[in-house]
Each structure stands twice: as structure tokens, then as C-alpha cells.
């Protein structure tokens, strides 16, 4: 079952179960996916699961950034709502790599590229290896740590 089919089934299930908030979040995700299909001119064929995972990761990041702003602005209830939405969306992402596994991928990329490789090139190589299993900021931090020794 593709991610899009799973999302459609989950929307139907949450609506039938009366989980209005969760259904609203999932419908918003479906809308973001449709918008991305139109932007990439692939509305007829649809997006593959990897492209959908990128959309989901972007939506999760938006929720986390909004939660941080709400925390900074003194609205913990709104921050909690944003984090709750992020948690709902993160169920559609692959399992996140732990720090040890990410460090191993960084080491492998450094071995492939060489110790003198450009930081941006290393980050791109690691991102290509792990896909959406790690956030870009975590990858960048791991590369910086590895290069500093």
C-alpha cells in the first residue's frame, strides 16, 4: 500500500471514528501533497512515496518551528497543539536514525568523499544515503562533529 493510499484510508477511518482534529491534520497533509503534485506537474501520475515523505517531513518541520515560536511567545497550549499535529504527521515518515547510526553513515560518506571534502558535499552525500530517516539539521551537525574530530 502506497503512502497516499494509506493516508486516504486513515482519513476515512478517523472521520468514521469521530477524530475530527486528527482528520483535519490528515486532510491538510493530503492538500499539501496535491499542491506538490500540481507544482511538479505530476498530478496525473502522482508522487512516489519518497516525494510524499519529503512533503510530510516539510510539514513536520513547519509544525516544530511553529511550536518553538509559540513557546517563545508564551503560548504553551498552542505549542502543544502544533507538536501534537507533528506527531500525527510523523507516523508517515520512516523511522528516524539514532545518533550512532547517523554517525556511521557520516563516517561512510567521509570515507567515500575523503576527509578534505567540502561540508556541503558531505551533507548532500549523507542525505542521499539516509533519505528522510534523518533531519537535515541533524545531518549537518553530525558532519560538523565528524570533521572537527
PDB file of C-alpha atoms in Angstrom:
ATOM      1  CA  UNK A   1       0.000   0.000   0.000  1.00  0.00           C
ATOM      2  CA  UNK A   2       1.423   3.349  -1.011  1.00  0.00           C
ATOM      3  CA  UNK A   3       1.647   6.255   1.410  1.00  0.00           C
ATOM      4  CA  UNK A   4      -1.100   8.076  -0.472  1.00  0.00           C
ATOM      5  CA  UNK A   5      -3.438   5.075  -0.218  1.00  0.00           C
ATOM      6  CA  UNK A   6      -2.594   4.727   3.477  1.00  0.00           C
ATOM      7  CA  UNK A   7      -3.335   8.411   4.016  1.00  0.00           C
ATOM      8  CA  UNK A   8      -6.711   8.126   2.264  1.00  0.00           C
ATOM      9  CA  UNK A   9      -7.617   5.087   4.357  1.00  0.00           C
ATOM     10  CA  UNK A  10      -6.550   6.840   7.574  1.00  0.00           C
ATOM     11  CA  UNK A  11      -8.615   9.926   6.707  1.00  0.00           C
ATOM     12  CA  UNK A  12     -11.667   7.754   6.185  1.00  0.00           C
ATOM     13  CA  UNK A  13     -11.011   5.803   9.405  1.00  0.00           C
ATOM     14  CA  UNK A  14     -10.518   8.924  11.542  1.00  0.00           C
ATOM     15  CA  UNK A  15     -13.640  10.561  10.146  1.00  0.00           C
ATOM     16  CA  UNK A  16     -15.718   7.467  10.872  1.00  0.00           C
ATOM     17  CA  UNK A  17     -14.231   7.270  14.368  1.00  0.00           C
ATOM     18  CA  UNK A  18     -15.126  10.898  15.032  1.00  0.00           C
ATOM     19  CA  UNK A  19     -11.497  12.004  15.488  1.00  0.00           C
ATOM     20  CA  UNK A  20     -12.092  15.405  13.959  1.00  0.00           C
ATOM     21  CA  UNK A  21      -8.752  17.019  14.896  1.00  0.00           C
ATOM     22  CA  UNK A  22      -6.714  14.131  13.515  1.00  0.00           C
ATOM     23  CA  UNK A  23      -8.829  14.024  10.353  1.00  0.00           C
ATOM     24  CA  UNK A  24      -8.253  17.763   9.839  1.00  0.00           C
ATOM     25  CA  UNK A  25      -4.471  17.304  10.121  1.00  0.00           C
ATOM     26  CA  UNK A  26      -4.527  14.410   7.652  1.00  0.00           C
ATOM     27  CA  UNK A  27      -6.691  16.327   5.190  1.00  0.00           C
ATOM     28  CA  UNK A  28      -4.210  19.204   5.429  1.00  0.00           C
ATOM     29  CA  UNK A  29      -1.410  16.786   4.586  1.00  0.00           C
ATOM     30  CA  UNK A  30      -3.371  15.459   1.625  1.00  0.00           C
ATOM     31  CA  UNK A  31      -3.838  19.030   0.448  1.00  0.00           C
ATOM     32  CA  UNK A  32      -0.093  19.691   0.727  1.00  0.00           C
ATOM     33  CA  UNK A  33       0.588  16.549  -1.308  1.00  0.00           C
ATOM     34  CA  UNK A  34      -1.893  17.606  -4.006  1.00  0.00           C
ATOM     35  CA  UNK A  35      -0.326  21.065  -4.103  1.00  0.00           C
ATOM     36  CA  UNK A  36       3.119  19.486  -4.580  1.00  0.00           C
ATOM     37  CA  UNK A  37       1.780  17.273  -7.383  1.00  0.00           C
ATOM     38  CA  UNK A  38       0.465  20.335  -9.183  1.00  0.00           C
ATOM     39  CA  UNK A  39       3.720  22.221  -8.605  1.00  0.00           C
ATOM     40  CA  UNK A  40       5.720  19.341 -10.076  1.00  0.00           C
ATOM     41  CA  UNK A  41       3.237  18.884 -12.935  1.00  0.00           C
ATOM     42  CA  UNK A  42       2.676  15.269 -11.910  1.00  0.00           C
ATOM     43  CA  UNK A  43      -0.989  15.471 -10.971  1.00  0.00           C
ATOM     44  CA  UNK A  44      -1.922  12.679 -13.369  1.00  0.00           C
ATOM     45  CA  UNK A  45       0.760  10.253 -12.235  1.00  0.00           C
ATOM     46  CA  UNK A  46       1.010  11.363  -8.619  1.00  0.00           C
ATOM     47  CA  UNK A  47       4.078  11.475  -6.418  1.00  0.00           C
ATOM     48  CA  UNK A  48       6.078   8.437  -5.417  1.00  0.00           C
ATOM     49  CA  UNK A  49       6.467   7.550  -1.740  1.00  0.00           C
ATOM     50  CA  UNK A  50       9.880   9.252  -1.454  1.00  0.00           C
ATOM     51  CA  UNK A  51       8.448  12.552  -2.709  1.00  0.00           C
ATOM     52  CA  UNK A  52       5.484  12.217  -0.360  1.00  0.00           C
ATOM     53  CA  UNK A  53       7.888  11.607   2.537  1.00  0.00           C
ATOM     54  CA  UNK A  54       9.612  14.892   1.670  1.00  0.00           C
ATOM     55  CA  UNK A  55       6.271  16.700   1.842  1.00  0.00           C
ATOM     56  CA  UNK A  56       5.498  15.048   5.188  1.00  0.00           C
ATOM     57  CA  UNK A  57       8.949  15.974   6.535  1.00  0.00           C
ATOM     58  CA  UNK A  58       8.416  19.583   5.437  1.00  0.00           C
ATOM     59  CA  UNK A  59       5.021  19.704   7.152  1.00  0.00           C
ATOM     60  CA  UNK A  60       6.506  18.220  10.357  1.00  0.00           C
ATOM     61  CA  UNK A  61       9.253  20.824  10.300  1.00  0.00           C
ATOM     62  CA  UNK A  62       6.677  23.615   9.916  1.00  0.00           C
ATOM     63  CA  UNK A  63       4.834  22.332  12.991  1.00  0.00           C
ATOM     64  CA  UNK A  64       8.030  22.124  15.044  1.00  0.00           C
ATOM     65  CA  UNK A  65       9.088  25.650  14.057  1.00  0.00           C
ATOM     66  CA  UNK A  66       5.631  26.995  14.914  1.00  0.00           C
ATOM     67  CA  UNK A  67       5.736  25.223  18.281  1.00  0.00           C
ATOM     68  CA  UNK A  68       9.106  26.795  19.057  1.00  0.00           C
ATOM     69  CA  UNK A  69       7.716  30.239  18.205  1.00  0.00           C
ATOM     70  CA  UNK A  70       4.657  29.657  20.392  1.00  0.00           C
ATOM     71  CA  UNK A  71       6.914  28.557  23.263  1.00  0.00           C
ATOM     72  CA  UNK A  72       8.999  31.688  22.818  1.00  0.00           C
ATOM     73  CA  UNK A  73       5.848  33.820  22.706  1.00  0.00           C
ATOM     74  CA  UNK A  74       4.434  32.316  25.894  1.00  0.00           C
ATOM     75  CA  UNK A  75       1.659  30.130  24.425  1.00  0.00           C
ATOM     76  CA  UNK A  76       2.401  26.599  25.634  1.00  0.00           C
ATOM     77  CA  UNK A  77      -1.110  25.389  24.748  1.00  0.00           C
ATOM     78  CA  UNK A  78      -0.679  26.364  21.093  1.00  0.00           C
ATOM     79  CA  UNK A  79       2.826  24.859  21.085  1.00  0.00           C
ATOM     80  CA  UNK A  80       1.408  21.596  22.411  1.00  0.00           C
ATOM     81  CA  UNK A  81      -1.210  21.581  19.636  1.00  0.00           C
ATOM     82  CA  UNK A  82       1.479  22.065  16.979  1.00  0.00           C
ATOM     83  CA  UNK A  83       3.571  19.261  18.462  1.00  0.00           C
ATOM     84  CA  UNK A  84       0.522  17.012  18.554  1.00  0.00           C
ATOM     85  CA  UNK A  85      -0.036  17.655  14.854  1.00  0.00           C
ATOM     86  CA  UNK A  86       3.652  16.952  14.176  1.00  0.00           C
ATOM     87  CA  UNK A  87       3.320  13.621  15.985  1.00  0.00           C
ATOM     88  CA  UNK A  88       0.326  12.677  13.839  1.00  0.00           C
ATOM     89  CA  UNK A  89       2.235  13.506  10.665  1.00  0.00           C
ATOM     90  CA  UNK A  90       5.461  11.799  11.731  1.00  0.00           C
ATOM     91  CA  UNK A  91       3.675   8.437  11.576  1.00  0.00           C
ATOM     92  CA  UNK A  92       4.030   8.741   7.781  1.00  0.00           C
ATOM     93  CA  UNK A  93       7.820   9.125   7.925  1.00  0.00           C
ATOM     94  CA  UNK A  94      10.351   6.306   8.070  1.00  0.00           C
ATOM     95  CA  UNK A  95      11.860   5.561  11.480  1.00  0.00           C
ATOM     96  CA  UNK A  96      14.451   8.169  12.388  1.00  0.00           C
ATOM     97  CA  UNK A  97      18.068   7.076  12.700  1.00  0.00           C
ATOM     98  CA  UNK A  98      19.600   7.236  16.140  1.00  0.00           C
ATOM     99  CA  UNK A  99      22.806   9.235  16.636  1.00  0.00           C
ATOM    100  CA  UNK A 100      25.092   6.183  16.405  1.00  0.00           C
ATOM    101  CA  UNK A 101      23.615   5.064  13.081  1.00  0.00           C
ATOM    102  CA  UNK A 102      23.764   8.607  11.719  1.00  0.00           C
ATOM    103  CA  UNK A 103      27.409   8.936  12.780  1.00  0.00           C
ATOM    104  CA  UNK A 104      28.162   5.649  10.997  1.00  0.00           C
ATOM    105  CA  UNK A 105      26.574   6.982   7.794  1.00  0.00           C
ATOM    106  CA  UNK A 106      28.593  10.203   8.122  1.00  0.00           C
ATOM    107  CA  UNK A 107      31.794   8.195   8.565  1.00  0.00           C
ATOM    108  CA  UNK A 108      30.978   6.137   5.481  1.00  0.00           C
ATOM    109  CA  UNK A 109      30.335   9.295   3.458  1.00  0.00           C
ATOM    110  CA  UNK A 110      33.624  10.799   4.639  1.00  0.00           C
ATOM    111  CA  UNK A 111      35.412   7.588   3.648  1.00  0.00           C
ATOM    112  CA  UNK A 112      33.833   7.808   0.175  1.00  0.00           C
ATOM    113  CA  UNK A 113      34.405  11.542  -0.318  1.00  0.00           C
ATOM    114  CA  UNK A 114      37.678  11.942   1.569  1.00  0.00           C
ATOM    115  CA  UNK A 115      38.449  13.918   4.716  1.00  0.00           C
ATOM    116  CA  UNK A 116      39.062  17.106   2.706  1.00  0.00           C
ATOM    117  CA  UNK A 117      35.650  17.063   1.042  1.00  0.00           C
ATOM    118  CA  UNK A 118      33.509  20.189   1.182  1.00  0.00           C
ATOM    119  CA  UNK A 119      30.991  20.233   4.041  1.00  0.00           C
ATOM    120  CA  UNK A 120      28.030  20.830   1.719  1.00  0.00           C
ATOM    121  CA  UNK A 121      29.069  17.924  -0.484  1.00  0.00           C
ATOM    122  CA  UNK A 122      29.303  15.633   2.553  1.00  0.00           C
ATOM    123  CA  UNK A 123      25.899  16.708   3.839  1.00  0.00           C
ATOM    124  CA  UNK A 124      24.413  16.012   0.406  1.00  0.00           C
ATOM    125  CA  UNK A 125      26.066  12.579   0.296  1.00  0.00           C
ATOM    126  CA  UNK A 126      24.769  11.647   3.743  1.00  0.00           C
ATOM    127  CA  UNK A 127      21.273  12.924   2.882  1.00  0.00           C
ATOM    128  CA  UNK A 128      21.306  10.781  -0.264  1.00  0.00           C
ATOM    129  CA  UNK A 129      22.295   7.751   1.832  1.00  0.00           C
ATOM    130  CA  UNK A 130      19.733   8.167   4.627  1.00  0.00           C
ATOM    131  CA  UNK A 131      16.852   9.832   2.768  1.00  0.00           C
ATOM    132  CA  UNK A 132      14.168  11.077   5.145  1.00  0.00           C
ATOM    133  CA  UNK A 133      15.461   8.958   8.026  1.00  0.00           C
ATOM    134  CA  UNK A 134      17.253  11.970   9.498  1.00  0.00           C
ATOM    135  CA  UNK A 135      16.543  15.686   9.587  1.00  0.00           C
ATOM    136  CA  UNK A 136      18.875  17.930   7.598  1.00  0.00           C
ATOM    137  CA  UNK A 137      19.904  19.868  10.704  1.00  0.00           C
ATOM    138  CA  UNK A 138      20.898  16.637  12.470  1.00  0.00           C
ATOM    139  CA  UNK A 139      22.894  15.561   9.406  1.00  0.00           C
ATOM    140  CA  UNK A 140      24.701  18.902   9.249  1.00  0.00           C
ATOM    141  CA  UNK A 141      25.543  18.762  12.957  1.00  0.00           C
ATOM    142  CA  UNK A 142      26.839  15.191  12.638  1.00  0.00           C
ATOM    143  CA  UNK A 143      29.035  16.132   9.674  1.00  0.00           C
ATOM    144  CA  UNK A 144      30.429  19.134  11.565  1.00  0.00           C
ATOM    145  CA  UNK A 145      31.197  16.946  14.596  1.00  0.00           C
ATOM    146  CA  UNK A 146      32.899  14.323  12.458  1.00  0.00           C
ATOM    147  CA  UNK A 147      35.062  16.848  10.647  1.00  0.00           C
ATOM    148  CA  UNK A 148      36.159  18.541  13.863  1.00  0.00           C
ATOM    149  CA  UNK A 149      37.204  15.149  15.130  1.00  0.00           C
TER     150      UNK A 149
END
